[in-house]
CSV table of C-alpha atoms in Angstrom, one decimal:
chain,number,residue,atom,x,y,z
U,1,UNK,CA,-17.4,74.8,-18.8
U,2,UNK,CA,-20.3,74.4,-21.1
U,3,UNK,CA,-23.8,73.7,-19.7
U,4,UNK,CA,-23.5,70.0,-20.6
U,5,UNK,CA,-20.4,69.7,-18.4
U,6,UNK,CA,-22.4,69.8,-15.3
U,7,UNK,CA,-20.9,69.5,-11.9
U,8,UNK,CA,-22.0,69.2,-8.3
U,9,UNK,CA,-20.0,69.6,-5.1
U,10,UNK,CA,-20.7,66.9,-2.5
U,11,UNK,CA,-17.9,66.7,0.0
U,12,UNK,CA,-17.1,69.1,2.8
U,13,UNK,CA,-13.9,71.1,2.6
U,14,UNK,CA,-10.9,69.2,3.9
U,15,UNK,CA,-8.0,70.5,5.9
U,16,UNK,CA,-4.9,71.8,4.1
U,17,UNK,CA,-2.2,69.1,4.3
U,18,UNK,CA,0.5,71.6,3.4
U,19,UNK,CA,1.3,70.1,0.0
U,20,UNK,CA,-0.4,69.9,-3.3
U,21,UNK,CA,-2.6,66.8,-3.2
U,22,UNK,CA,-3.5,65.1,-6.5
U,23,UNK,CA,-6.6,65.7,-8.6
U,24,UNK,CA,-8.2,62.3,-9.3
U,25,UNK,CA,-10.8,61.8,-12.0
U,26,UNK,CA,-12.7,58.6,-11.3
U,27,UNK,CA,-15.1,56.9,-13.8
U,28,UNK,CA,-18.4,56.0,-12.2
U,29,UNK,CA,-19.9,52.9,-13.8
U,30,UNK,CA,-17.9,49.6,-13.4
U,31,UNK,CA,-15.1,51.5,-11.7
U,32,UNK,CA,-16.8,52.4,-8.4
U,33,UNK,CA,-19.9,50.2,-8.7
U,34,UNK,CA,-21.1,47.1,-10.6
U,35,UNK,CA,-23.3,48.6,-13.3
U,36,UNK,CA,-22.5,45.6,-15.5
U,37,UNK,CA,-24.0,43.3,-12.9
U,38,UNK,CA,-27.3,45.3,-13.1
U,39,UNK,CA,-27.3,45.1,-16.9
U,40,UNK,CA,-26.5,41.4,-16.9
U,41,UNK,CA,-29.4,40.6,-14.7
U,42,UNK,CA,-31.7,42.9,-16.8
U,43,UNK,CA,-30.5,41.4,-20.1
U,44,UNK,CA,-31.1,37.8,-18.9
U,45,UNK,CA,-34.6,38.9,-17.8
U,46,UNK,CA,-35.2,40.4,-21.2
U,47,UNK,CA,-34.2,37.2,-22.9
U,48,UNK,CA,-36.7,35.3,-20.8
U,49,UNK,CA,-39.4,37.8,-21.7
U,50,UNK,CA,-38.6,37.6,-25.4
U,51,UNK,CA,-38.7,33.8,-25.3
U,52,UNK,CA,-42.1,33.8,-23.7
U,53,UNK,CA,-43.5,36.5,-26.0
U,54,UNK,CA,-42.2,34.7,-29.2
U,55,UNK,CA,-42.9,31.2,-27.8
U,56,UNK,CA,-39.3,30.3,-28.7
U,57,UNK,CA,-36.4,28.8,-26.7
U,58,UNK,CA,-32.9,30.2,-26.6
U,59,UNK,CA,-29.7,28.5,-25.6
U,60,UNK,CA,-29.5,26.6,-22.2
U,61,UNK,CA,-25.9,27.6,-21.7
U,62,UNK,CA,-24.1,30.9,-22.2
U,63,UNK,CA,-27.4,32.8,-22.3
U,64,UNK,CA,-25.8,36.2,-21.4
U,65,UNK,CA,-23.2,35.7,-24.1
U,66,UNK,CA,-26.0,35.1,-26.6
U,67,UNK,CA,-27.7,38.4,-25.6
U,68,UNK,CA,-24.5,40.3,-25.7
U,69,UNK,CA,-23.6,39.1,-29.2
U,70,UNK,CA,-26.6,41.1,-30.5
U,71,UNK,CA,-26.1,43.9,-27.9
U,72,UNK,CA,-22.5,44.6,-29.1
U,73,UNK,CA,-23.5,44.4,-32.7
U,74,UNK,CA,-26.1,47.0,-32.1
U,75,UNK,CA,-23.8,49.2,-30.1
U,76,UNK,CA,-21.2,49.2,-32.8
U,77,UNK,CA,-23.7,50.3,-35.5
U,78,UNK,CA,-25.8,52.8,-33.5
U,79,UNK,CA,-24.7,56.4,-33.1
U,80,UNK,CA,-25.7,56.2,-29.4
U,81,UNK,CA,-23.4,53.2,-28.8
U,82,UNK,CA,-24.5,51.1,-25.9
U,83,UNK,CA,-27.4,53.5,-25.3
U,84,UNK,CA,-29.3,52.4,-28.4
U,85,UNK,CA,-33.1,51.9,-28.0
U,86,UNK,CA,-33.9,48.6,-26.2
U,87,UNK,CA,-36.6,47.8,-28.7
U,88,UNK,CA,-33.9,47.1,-31.3
U,89,UNK,CA,-32.4,44.5,-29.1
U,90,UNK,CA,-35.8,42.9,-28.5
U,91,UNK,CA,-36.5,42.6,-32.2
U,92,UNK,CA,-33.0,41.4,-32.9
U,93,UNK,CA,-33.2,38.7,-30.2
U,94,UNK,CA,-36.5,37.5,-31.5
U,95,UNK,CA,-35.0,37.1,-35.0
U,96,UNK,CA,-31.9,35.5,-33.4
U,97,UNK,CA,-34.1,32.9,-31.6
U,98,UNK,CA,-35.4,32.1,-35.1
U,99,UNK,CA,-31.9,31.3,-36.3
U,100,UNK,CA,-31.0,34.6,-37.9
U,101,UNK,CA,-27.3,35.5,-37.3
U,102,UNK,CA,-26.6,38.5,-35.2
U,103,UNK,CA,-25.4,40.9,-38.0
U,104,UNK,CA,-28.4,40.1,-40.2
U,105,UNK,CA,-30.8,40.2,-37.2
U,106,UNK,CA,-29.6,43.6,-36.2
U,107,UNK,CA,-29.9,44.9,-39.7
U,108,UNK,CA,-33.5,43.7,-40.1
U,109,UNK,CA,-34.5,44.9,-36.6
U,110,UNK,CA,-33.2,48.3,-37.4
U,111,UNK,CA,-34.7,48.6,-40.9
U,112,UNK,CA,-38.1,47.2,-39.9
U,113,UNK,CA,-38.6,46.0,-36.3
U,114,UNK,CA,-42.1,44.7,-37.0
U,115,UNK,CA,-40.4,42.0,-39.0
U,116,UNK,CA,-39.8,40.2,-35.6
U,117,UNK,CA,-43.5,39.5,-35.5
U,118,UNK,CA,-43.9,40.7,-32.0
U,119,UNK,CA,-46.9,42.9,-31.0
U,120,UNK,CA,-45.6,46.4,-30.7
U,121,UNK,CA,-47.4,47.1,-27.5
U,122,UNK,CA,-45.7,44.1,-26.0
U,123,UNK,CA,-42.4,45.3,-27.2
U,124,UNK,CA,-43.0,48.6,-25.6
U,125,UNK,CA,-43.9,46.9,-22.3
U,126,UNK,CA,-40.7,44.8,-22.4
U,127,UNK,CA,-38.7,47.9,-23.1
U,128,UNK,CA,-40.3,49.7,-20.2
U,129,UNK,CA,-39.6,46.8,-17.8
U,130,UNK,CA,-35.9,46.7,-19.0
U,131,UNK,CA,-35.4,50.4,-18.4
U,132,UNK,CA,-36.8,49.9,-14.9
U,133,UNK,CA,-34.5,47.0,-14.2
U,134,UNK,CA,-31.4,48.8,-15.2
U,135,UNK,CA,-32.3,51.7,-12.9
U,136,UNK,CA,-31.7,49.5,-9.9
U,137,UNK,CA,-28.9,50.5,-7.6
U,138,UNK,CA,-25.6,48.7,-8.3
U,139,UNK,CA,-23.4,47.2,-5.7
U,140,UNK,CA,-20.1,48.8,-4.8
U,141,UNK,CA,-17.0,47.0,-6.2
U,142,UNK,CA,-14.3,45.5,-4.1
U,143,UNK,CA,-11.9,48.0,-2.6
U,144,UNK,CA,-13.9,51.2,-3.4
U,145,UNK,CA,-14.5,52.4,0.2
U,146,UNK,CA,-10.9,51.7,1.2
U,147,UNK,CA,-9.6,53.5,-1.9
U,148,UNK,CA,-11.7,56.5,-1.4
U,149,UNK,CA,-10.7,56.7,2.2
U,150,UNK,CA,-7.0,56.5,1.3
U,151,UNK,CA,-7.5,59.4,-1.2
U,152,UNK,CA,-9.3,61.5,1.4
U,153,UNK,CA,-6.5,60.8,3.9
U,154,UNK,CA,-4.0,62.7,1.7
U,155,UNK,CA,-6.4,65.5,0.8
U,156,UNK,CA,-6.8,64.4,-2.8
U,157,UNK,CA,-9.6,66.1,-4.8
U,158,UNK,CA,-11.8,63.2,-6.0
U,159,UNK,CA,-14.0,64.0,-9.0
U,160,UNK,CA,-16.4,61.3,-10.3
U,161,UNK,CA,-17.1,61.7,-14.0
U,162,UNK,CA,-19.7,60.2,-16.3
U,163,UNK,CA,-21.1,60.4,-19.8
U,164,UNK,CA,-24.5,59.4,-18.4
U,165,UNK,CA,-26.8,61.1,-15.9
U,166,UNK,CA,-25.2,63.2,-13.2
U,167,UNK,CA,-28.3,62.9,-11.1
U,168,UNK,CA,-28.2,59.1,-11.3
U,169,UNK,CA,-24.5,59.0,-10.3
U,170,UNK,CA,-25.3,61.4,-7.4
U,171,UNK,CA,-28.1,59.1,-6.2
U,172,UNK,CA,-25.8,56.1,-6.3
U,173,UNK,CA,-23.1,58.0,-4.4
U,174,UNK,CA,-25.6,59.0,-1.7
U,175,UNK,CA,-27.1,55.6,-1.6
U,176,UNK,CA,-23.7,54.1,-0.7
U,177,UNK,CA,-22.9,56.9,1.7
U,178,UNK,CA,-19.9,58.1,-0.3
U,179,UNK,CA,-20.7,61.8,-0.4
U,180,UNK,CA,-18.0,62.6,2.1
U,181,UNK,CA,-15.3,61.2,-0.2
U,182,UNK,CA,-16.4,62.9,-3.4
U,183,UNK,CA,-15.7,66.6,-4.1
U,184,UNK,CA,-17.5,66.8,-7.4
U,185,UNK,CA,-19.6,64.9,-10.0
U,186,UNK,CA,-18.8,65.8,-13.5
U,187,UNK,CA,-21.0,65.0,-16.5
U,188,UNK,CA,-19.4,65.4,-20.0
U,189,UNK,CA,-18.4,63.4,-23.1
U,190,UNK,CA,-15.1,61.7,-22.5
U,191,UNK,CA,-13.0,63.3,-25.1
U,192,UNK,CA,-9.4,64.6,-25.3
U,193,UNK,CA,-10.7,68.1,-25.2
U,194,UNK,CA,-12.7,67.4,-22.0
U,195,UNK,CA,-9.6,66.0,-20.2
U,196,UNK,CA,-7.5,69.0,-21.5
U,197,UNK,CA,-10.1,71.3,-19.9
U,198,UNK,CA,-10.0,69.4,-16.7
U,199,UNK,CA,-6.2,69.8,-16.6
U,200,UNK,CA,-6.8,73.6,-16.2
U,201,UNK,CA,-8.6,73.0,-12.9
U,202,UNK,CA,-5.3,71.7,-11.4
U,203,UNK,CA,-3.0,74.0,-9.5
U,204,UNK,CA,0.7,74.4,-10.2
U,205,UNK,CA,2.6,71.2,-9.6
U,206,UNK,CA,-0.6,69.3,-8.9
U,207,UNK,CA,-0.7,65.8,-10.3
U,208,UNK,CA,-3.7,64.5,-12.2
U,209,UNK,CA,-4.8,60.9,-12.5
U,210,UNK,CA,-7.7,59.2,-14.4
U,211,UNK,CA,-9.0,55.9,-13.1
U,212,UNK,CA,-11.4,54.0,-15.3
U,213,UNK,CA,-12.4,50.6,-16.6
U,214,UNK,CA,-12.6,51.3,-20.4
U,215,UNK,CA,-9.5,51.6,-22.6
U,216,UNK,CA,-11.4,53.3,-25.4
U,217,UNK,CA,-13.6,55.7,-23.4
U,218,UNK,CA,-11.5,56.5,-20.2
U,219,UNK,CA,-7.9,55.7,-20.8
U,220,UNK,CA,-7.2,56.6,-24.5
U,221,UNK,CA,-8.5,60.2,-24.4
U,222,UNK,CA,-6.9,60.9,-21.1
U,223,UNK,CA,-3.6,59.5,-22.4
U,224,UNK,CA,-3.8,61.8,-25.4
U,225,UNK,CA,-4.5,64.7,-23.1
U,226,UNK,CA,-1.3,64.0,-21.2
U,227,UNK,CA,-2.9,62.7,-18.0
U,228,UNK,CA,-1.6,59.7,-16.0
U,229,UNK,CA,-4.0,56.8,-16.3
U,230,UNK,CA,-4.9,53.8,-14.1
U,231,UNK,CA,-6.9,51.0,-15.8
U,232,UNK,CA,-9.1,48.6,-13.8
U,233,UNK,CA,-10.4,46.0,-16.3
U,234,UNK,CA,-14.2,45.5,-15.8
U,235,UNK,CA,-15.9,42.2,-15.5
U,236,UNK,CA,-17.3,42.6,-19.0
U,237,UNK,CA,-15.2,43.9,-21.8
U,238,UNK,CA,-16.9,44.7,-25.2
U,239,UNK,CA,-15.1,43.2,-28.1
U,240,UNK,CA,-13.8,46.6,-29.3
U,241,UNK,CA,-11.9,47.0,-26.0
U,242,UNK,CA,-9.6,44.1,-27.1
U,243,UNK,CA,-8.8,46.0,-30.3
U,244,UNK,CA,-8.1,49.3,-28.6
U,245,UNK,CA,-4.3,49.0,-28.6
U,246,UNK,CA,-4.1,51.5,-25.7
U,247,UNK,CA,-1.8,51.2,-22.8
U,248,UNK,CA,-2.5,52.9,-19.4
U,249,UNK,CA,0.2,54.3,-17.1
U,250,UNK,CA,-0.7,51.5,-14.7
U,251,UNK,CA,-3.1,48.6,-14.5
U,252,UNK,CA,-4.7,47.5,-11.3
U,253,UNK,CA,-7.0,44.6,-10.3
U,254,UNK,CA,-9.2,46.7,-8.0
U,255,UNK,CA,-9.9,50.3,-7.0
U,256,UNK,CA,-7.9,50.2,-3.8
U,257,UNK,CA,-4.9,48.7,-5.6
U,258,UNK,CA,-5.2,51.6,-8.2
U,259,UNK,CA,-5.1,54.1,-5.3
U,260,UNK,CA,-2.1,52.4,-3.8
U,261,UNK,CA,-0.2,52.8,-7.0
U,262,UNK,CA,-1.3,56.5,-7.1
U,263,UNK,CA,0.0,57.0,-3.5
U,264,UNK,CA,3.3,55.4,-4.3
U,265,UNK,CA,3.6,57.6,-7.4
U,266,UNK,CA,2.9,60.7,-5.4
U,267,UNK,CA,5.5,59.7,-2.8
U,268,UNK,CA,8.1,59.1,-5.5
U,269,UNK,CA,7.4,62.5,-7.0
U,270,UNK,CA,7.6,64.4,-3.7
U,271,UNK,CA,10.7,66.6,-3.5
U,272,UNK,CA,13.3,65.4,-0.9
U,273,UNK,CA,15.0,67.8,1.5
């Protein structure tokens, strides 16, 4: 593996069950825990701050949808995707509060953020506050503990993977006392090549599954690498997700339901005497 594909072992060795248990790759954000909830709260706080700084009022209803119209427009244009600099959103929201449409507001914020009229020191303060807010620990999603326990009960190798910070993911795992259920944390871009490399970690006749909440980032590249996929739709779906045209092996409403499908699939594949 390359240096960027960093891993860390967390769980203690498990007893040999006498059969090849599956290798399960689990997306971290919005599959195991509610990162979107943290971002939603931070984005609403950012809108409040922008309104106060610009002395302008935004919509009374659908305030999160208002923010995310600009957020998604930026993510689609920026090479960092959803990790674009927050100051762009601050300037775009300010222009949006003045009646500028999202596409034009994003274009103008990108080309000359000062056009928003906000003091740049104040923009930097709002950006810093937003970064602090999104660093808060997210809550576990429904069924996560049960699902991880079920995987451990059959001796599955559970690998949590992320395109973000491995250290952040490890902190969240430890905060929720999940270390005993996770064998490895894997940091790497989610590409077909990455999933093909992960397949080489599997032993002979060992099944591999990918569980994730994004069709474009989790499911599609895993499908193309020939890995079985289980899709758990997140609470927030960017507009490009609806245009993905990607079908998983299975779709589940929660993490424990995804694991139940996996267990049934393993039972069906087990040779009969």
